Amino acid sequence: MAASDGETAAEEYDGGGSASVADGTSGVDSDSRGVYAISVAAELVGTGQQNIRQYERKGLLTPDRTDGGTRRYSESDLATLRRIGVLLDEGLNLAGVKLVLELEAENRGLTKDNKGLADDNRELRADNRGLRKDLKRARGVAR
């Protein structure tokens, strides 16, 4: 299940941060809007429609639905389906795939949190340096 241009589906998946994941969450960017019918999604990722329905039953992804209940798959859903295919090809069963998807989603969240904390830490250190300079200046004037 390789992606186009020689890039593997795993590499393609790793590039996205908004893929629908096992807990049904998805990002809010344009890649998360469901536009593909199940037949198109199945053809694009190279699997059967029944497989996709089973993945949904197992909680591996949650596609958008129209008012009439028709499934609509987004680019993020397609990336998740490709990732599922890679994991199945590597020998995991669906329970294992679900765990991997959940752990990858948690890892993305923790990485994002860590980046935010590192940014906050840099700002606090800069503020602290400024306060120390002000304190030194104030102590120098008081003498």
PDB file of N, CA and C in Angstrom, residues 86-140:
ATOM      1  N   VAL A  86      -0.987   0.020   6.075  1.00  0.00           N
ATOM      2  CA  VAL A  86       0.433  -0.229   6.364  1.00  0.00           C
ATOM      3  C   VAL A  86       0.566  -1.108   7.606  1.00  0.00           C
ATOM      4  N   LEU A  87      -0.184  -0.774   8.640  1.00  0.00           N
ATOM      5  CA  LEU A  87      -0.090  -1.542   9.887  1.00  0.00           C
ATOM      6  C   LEU A  87      -0.586  -2.972   9.697  1.00  0.00           C
ATOM      7  N   LEU A  88      -1.652  -3.147   8.916  1.00  0.00           N
ATOM      8  CA  LEU A  88      -2.131  -4.496   8.624  1.00  0.00           C
ATOM      9  C   LEU A  88      -1.103  -5.275   7.816  1.00  0.00           C
ATOM     10  N   ASP A  89      -0.482  -4.600   6.850  1.00  0.00           N
ATOM     11  CA  ASP A  89       0.564  -5.246   6.041  1.00  0.00           C
ATOM     12  C   ASP A  89       1.752  -5.665   6.898  1.00  0.00           C
ATOM     13  N   GLU A  90       1.991  -4.954   7.997  1.00  0.00           N
ATOM     14  CA  GLU A  90       3.098  -5.270   8.903  1.00  0.00           C
ATOM     15  C   GLU A  90       2.737  -6.388   9.875  1.00  0.00           C
ATOM     16  N   GLY A  91       1.496  -6.866   9.810  1.00  0.00           N
ATOM     17  CA  GLY A  91       1.109  -8.021  10.602  1.00  0.00           C
ATOM     18  C   GLY A  91       0.255  -7.745  11.819  1.00  0.00           C
ATOM     19  N   LEU A  92      -0.132  -6.508  12.056  1.00  0.00           N
ATOM     20  CA  LEU A  92      -0.983  -6.213  13.203  1.00  0.00           C
ATOM     21  C   LEU A  92      -2.418  -6.624  12.911  1.00  0.00           C
ATOM     22  N   ASN A  93      -3.148  -6.991  13.950  1.00  0.00           N
ATOM     23  CA  ASN A  93      -4.582  -7.209  13.799  1.00  0.00           C
ATOM     24  C   ASN A  93      -5.289  -5.880  14.073  1.00  0.00           C
ATOM     25  N   LEU A  94      -6.612  -5.851  13.923  1.00  0.00           N
ATOM     26  CA  LEU A  94      -7.325  -4.576  14.064  1.00  0.00           C
ATOM     27  C   LEU A  94      -7.234  -4.007  15.479  1.00  0.00           C
ATOM     28  N   ALA A  95      -7.191  -4.879  16.487  1.00  0.00           N
ATOM     29  CA  ALA A  95      -7.030  -4.383  17.855  1.00  0.00           C
ATOM     30  C   ALA A  95      -5.673  -3.705  18.012  1.00  0.00           C
ATOM     31  N   GLY A  96      -4.636  -4.291  17.435  1.00  0.00           N
ATOM     32  CA  GLY A  96      -3.304  -3.693  17.480  1.00  0.00           C
ATOM     33  C   GLY A  96      -3.254  -2.389  16.713  1.00  0.00           C
ATOM     34  N   VAL A  97      -3.917  -2.359  15.556  1.00  0.00           N
ATOM     35  CA  VAL A  97      -3.964  -1.134  14.755  1.00  0.00           C
ATOM     36  C   VAL A  97      -4.619  -0.016  15.557  1.00  0.00           C
ATOM     37  N   LYS A  98      -5.702  -0.339  16.241  1.00  0.00           N
ATOM     38  CA  LYS A  98      -6.403   0.677  17.037  1.00  0.00           C
ATOM     39  C   LYS A  98      -5.482   1.248  18.107  1.00  0.00           C
ATOM     40  N   LEU A  99      -4.760   0.364  18.792  1.00  0.00           N
ATOM     41  CA  LEU A  99      -3.828   0.833  19.826  1.00  0.00           C
ATOM     42  C   LEU A  99      -2.737   1.719  19.243  1.00  0.00           C
ATOM     43  N   VAL A 100      -2.189   1.329  18.102  1.00  0.00           N
ATOM     44  CA  VAL A 100      -1.135   2.130  17.470  1.00  0.00           C
ATOM     45  C   VAL A 100      -1.675   3.502  17.086  1.00  0.00           C
ATOM     46  N   LEU A 101      -2.865   3.544  16.483  1.00  0.00           N
ATOM     47  CA  LEU A 101      -3.454   4.834  16.093  1.00  0.00           C
ATOM     48  C   LEU A 101      -3.697   5.716  17.313  1.00  0.00           C
ATOM     49  N   GLU A 102      -4.194   5.116  18.400  1.00  0.00           N
ATOM     50  CA  GLU A 102      -4.423   5.894  19.616  1.00  0.00           C
ATOM     51  C   GLU A 102      -3.120   6.429  20.187  1.00  0.00           C
ATOM     52  N   LEU A 103      -2.084   5.582  20.212  1.00  0.00           N
ATOM     53  CA  LEU A 103      -0.787   6.019  20.735  1.00  0.00           C
ATOM     54  C   LEU A 103      -0.159   7.093  19.852  1.00  0.00           C
ATOM     55  N   GLU A 104      -0.301   6.960  18.543  1.00  0.00           N
ATOM     56  CA  GLU A 104       0.236   7.985  17.642  1.00  0.00           C
ATOM     57  C   GLU A 104      -0.486   9.314  17.848  1.00  0.00           C
ATOM     58  N   ALA A 105      -1.802   9.260  18.037  1.00  0.00           N
ATOM     59  CA  ALA A 105      -2.566  10.490  18.275  1.00  0.00           C
ATOM     60  C   ALA A 105      -2.153  11.127  19.602  1.00  0.00           C
ATOM     61  N   GLU A 106      -1.978  10.286  20.626  1.00  0.00           N
ATOM     62  CA  GLU A 106      -1.544  10.801  21.925  1.00  0.00           C
ATOM     63  C   GLU A 106      -0.146  11.403  21.817  1.00  0.00           C
ATOM     64  N   ASN A 107       0.721  10.754  21.065  1.00  0.00           N
ATOM     65  CA  ASN A 107       2.080  11.258  20.882  1.00  0.00           C
ATOM     66  C   ASN A 107       2.070  12.618  20.174  1.00  0.00           C
ATOM     67  N   ARG A 108       1.219  12.758  19.150  1.00  0.00           N
ATOM     68  CA  ARG A 108       1.110  14.058  18.464  1.00  0.00           C
ATOM     69  C   ARG A 108       0.654  15.142  19.440  1.00  0.00           C
ATOM     70  N   GLY A 109      -0.317  14.797  20.296  1.00  0.00           N
ATOM     71  CA  GLY A 109      -0.800  15.764  21.284  1.00  0.00           C
ATOM     72  C   GLY A 109       0.276  16.149  22.281  1.00  0.00           C
ATOM     73  N   LEU A 110       1.015  15.156  22.756  1.00  0.00           N
ATOM     74  CA  LEU A 110       2.084  15.440  23.712  1.00  0.00           C
ATOM     75  C   LEU A 110       3.199  16.258  23.069  1.00  0.00           C
ATOM     76  N   THR A 111       3.508  15.964  21.822  1.00  0.00           N
ATOM     77  CA  THR A 111       4.535  16.726  21.109  1.00  0.00           C
ATOM     78  C   THR A 111       4.105  18.183  20.971  1.00  0.00           C
ATOM     79  N   LYS A 112       2.834  18.388  20.652  1.00  0.00           N
ATOM     80  CA  LYS A 112       2.307  19.755  20.531  1.00  0.00           C
ATOM     81  C   LYS A 112       2.352  20.469  21.884  1.00  0.00           C
ATOM     82  N   ASP A 113       1.934  19.758  22.939  1.00  0.00           N
ATOM     83  CA  ASP A 113       1.990  20.336  24.280  1.00  0.00           C
ATOM     84  C   ASP A 113       3.420  20.687  24.663  1.00  0.00           C
ATOM     85  N   ASN A 114       4.352  19.784  24.368  1.00  0.00           N
ATOM     86  CA  ASN A 114       5.756  20.004  24.708  1.00  0.00           C
ATOM     87  C   ASN A 114       6.310  21.226  23.985  1.00  0.00           C
ATOM     88  N   LYS A 115       5.948  21.388  22.721  1.00  0.00           N
ATOM     89  CA  LYS A 115       6.405  22.559  21.965  1.00  0.00           C
ATOM     90  C   LYS A 115       5.867  23.831  22.609  1.00  0.00           C
ATOM     91  N   GLY A 116       4.593  23.810  23.003  1.00  0.00           N
ATOM     92  CA  GLY A 116       4.004  24.972  23.658  1.00  0.00           C
ATOM     93  C   GLY A 116       4.695  25.290  24.971  1.00  0.00           C
ATOM     94  N   LEU A 117       4.998  24.256  25.742  1.00  0.00           N
ATOM     95  CA  LEU A 117       5.693  24.473  27.014  1.00  0.00           C
ATOM     96  C   LEU A 117       7.108  25.002  26.792  1.00  0.00           C
ATOM     97  N   ALA A 118       7.790  24.498  25.770  1.00  0.00           N
ATOM     98  CA  ALA A 118       9.142  24.984  25.468  1.00  0.00           C
ATOM     99  C   ALA A 118       9.091  26.456  25.058  1.00  0.00           C
ATOM    100  N   ASP A 119       8.093  26.830  24.272  1.00  0.00           N
ATOM    101  CA  ASP A 119       7.936  28.236  23.882  1.00  0.00           C
ATOM    102  C   ASP A 119       7.670  29.109  25.113  1.00  0.00           C
ATOM    103  N   ASP A 120       6.774  28.636  25.975  1.00  0.00           N
ATOM    104  CA  ASP A 120       6.481  29.377  27.212  1.00  0.00           C
ATOM    105  C   ASP A 120       7.735  29.524  28.069  1.00  0.00           C
ATOM    106  N   ASN A 121       8.512  28.452  28.165  1.00  0.00           N
ATOM    107  CA  ASN A 121       9.738  28.468  28.965  1.00  0.00           C
ATOM    108  C   ASN A 121      10.721  29.503  28.427  1.00  0.00           C
ATOM    109  N   ARG A 122      10.873  29.566  27.101  1.00  0.00           N
ATOM    110  CA  ARG A 122      11.768  30.566  26.489  1.00  0.00           C
ATOM    111  C   ARG A 122      11.316  31.981  26.844  1.00  0.00           C
ATOM    112  N   GLU A 123      10.018  32.222  26.763  1.00  0.00           N
ATOM    113  CA  GLU A 123       9.493  33.546  27.087  1.00  0.00           C
ATOM    114  C   GLU A 123       9.730  33.887  28.565  1.00  0.00           C
ATOM    115  N   LEU A 124       9.494  32.921  29.433  1.00  0.00           N
ATOM    116  CA  LEU A 124       9.704  33.160  30.859  1.00  0.00           C
ATOM    117  C   LEU A 124      11.171  33.423  31.177  1.00  0.00           C
ATOM    118  N   ARG A 125      12.060  32.692  30.527  1.00  0.00           N
ATOM    119  CA  ARG A 125      13.495  32.914  30.744  1.00  0.00           C
ATOM    120  C   ARG A 125      13.897  34.312  30.271  1.00  0.00           C
ATOM    121  N   ALA A 126      13.342  34.748  29.140  1.00  0.00           N
ATOM    122  CA  ALA A 126      13.642  36.094  28.646  1.00  0.00           C
ATOM    123  C   ALA A 126      13.112  37.148  29.626  1.00  0.00           C
ATOM    124  N   ASP A 127      11.904  36.939  30.123  1.00  0.00           N
ATOM    125  CA  ASP A 127      11.336  37.855  31.119  1.00  0.00           C
ATOM    126  C   ASP A 127      12.205  37.885  32.374  1.00  0.00           C
ATOM    127  N   ASN A 128      12.648  36.712  32.794  1.00  0.00           N
ATOM    128  CA  ASN A 128      13.478  36.608  33.990  1.00  0.00           C
ATOM    129  C   ASN A 128      14.794  37.372  33.815  1.00  0.00           C
ATOM    130  N   ARG A 129      15.413  37.240  32.637  1.00  0.00           N
ATOM    131  CA  ARG A 129      16.657  37.981  32.375  1.00  0.00           C
ATOM    132  C   ARG A 129      16.406  39.481  32.462  1.00  0.00           C
ATOM    133  N   GLY A 130      15.293  39.927  31.913  1.00  0.00           N
ATOM    134  CA  GLY A 130      14.956  41.347  31.980  1.00  0.00           C
ATOM    135  C   GLY A 130      14.732  41.820  33.403  1.00  0.00           C
ATOM    136  N   LEU A 131      14.065  41.025  34.191  1.00  0.00           N
ATOM    137  CA  LEU A 131      13.819  41.383  35.583  1.00  0.00           C
ATOM    138  C   LEU A 131      15.119  41.428  36.388  1.00  0.00           C
ATOM    139  N   ARG A 132      16.025  40.496  36.097  1.00  0.00           N
ATOM    140  CA  ARG A 132      17.316  40.506  36.796  1.00  0.00           C
ATOM    141  C   ARG A 132      18.107  41.768  36.448  1.00  0.00           C
ATOM    142  N   LYS A 133      18.064  42.167  35.185  1.00  0.00           N
ATOM    143  CA  LYS A 133      18.755  43.400  34.787  1.00  0.00           C
ATOM    144  C   LYS A 133      18.149  44.596  35.514  1.00  0.00           C
ATOM    145  N   ASP A 134      16.822  44.647  35.560  1.00  0.00           N
ATOM    146  CA  ASP A 134      16.141  45.745  36.265  1.00  0.00           C
ATOM    147  C   ASP A 134      16.510  45.768  37.742  1.00  0.00           C
ATOM    148  N   LEU A 135      16.581  44.572  38.354  1.00  0.00           N
ATOM    149  CA  LEU A 135      16.938  44.484  39.762  1.00  0.00           C
ATOM    150  C   LEU A 135      18.363  44.976  40.001  1.00  0.00           C
ATOM    151  N   LYS A 136      19.284  44.568  39.118  1.00  0.00           N
ATOM    152  CA  LYS A 136      20.675  45.028  39.259  1.00  0.00           C
ATOM    153  C   LYS A 136      20.752  46.535  39.136  1.00  0.00           C
ATOM    154  N   ARG A 137      20.029  47.102  38.170  1.00  0.00           N
ATOM    155  CA  ARG A 137      20.006  48.538  37.977  1.00  0.00           C
ATOM    156  C   ARG A 137      19.446  49.241  39.200  1.00  0.00           C
ATOM    157  N   ALA A 138      18.362  48.684  39.743  1.00  0.00           N
ATOM    158  CA  ALA A 138      17.721  49.294  40.917  1.00  0.00           C
ATOM    159  C   ALA A 138      18.653  49.223  42.132  1.00  0.00           C
ATOM    160  N   ARG A 139      19.358  48.144  42.297  1.00  0.00           N
ATOM    161  CA  ARG A 139      20.296  48.005  43.414  1.00  0.00           C
ATOM    162  C   ARG A 139      21.465  48.962  43.249  1.00  0.00           C
ATOM    163  N   GLY A 140      21.908  49.162  42.009  1.00  0.00           N
ATOM    164  CA  GLY A 140      23.003  50.079  41.735  1.00  0.00           C
ATOM    165  C   GLY A 140      22.638  51.515  42.031  1.00  0.00           C
TER     166      GLY A 140
END
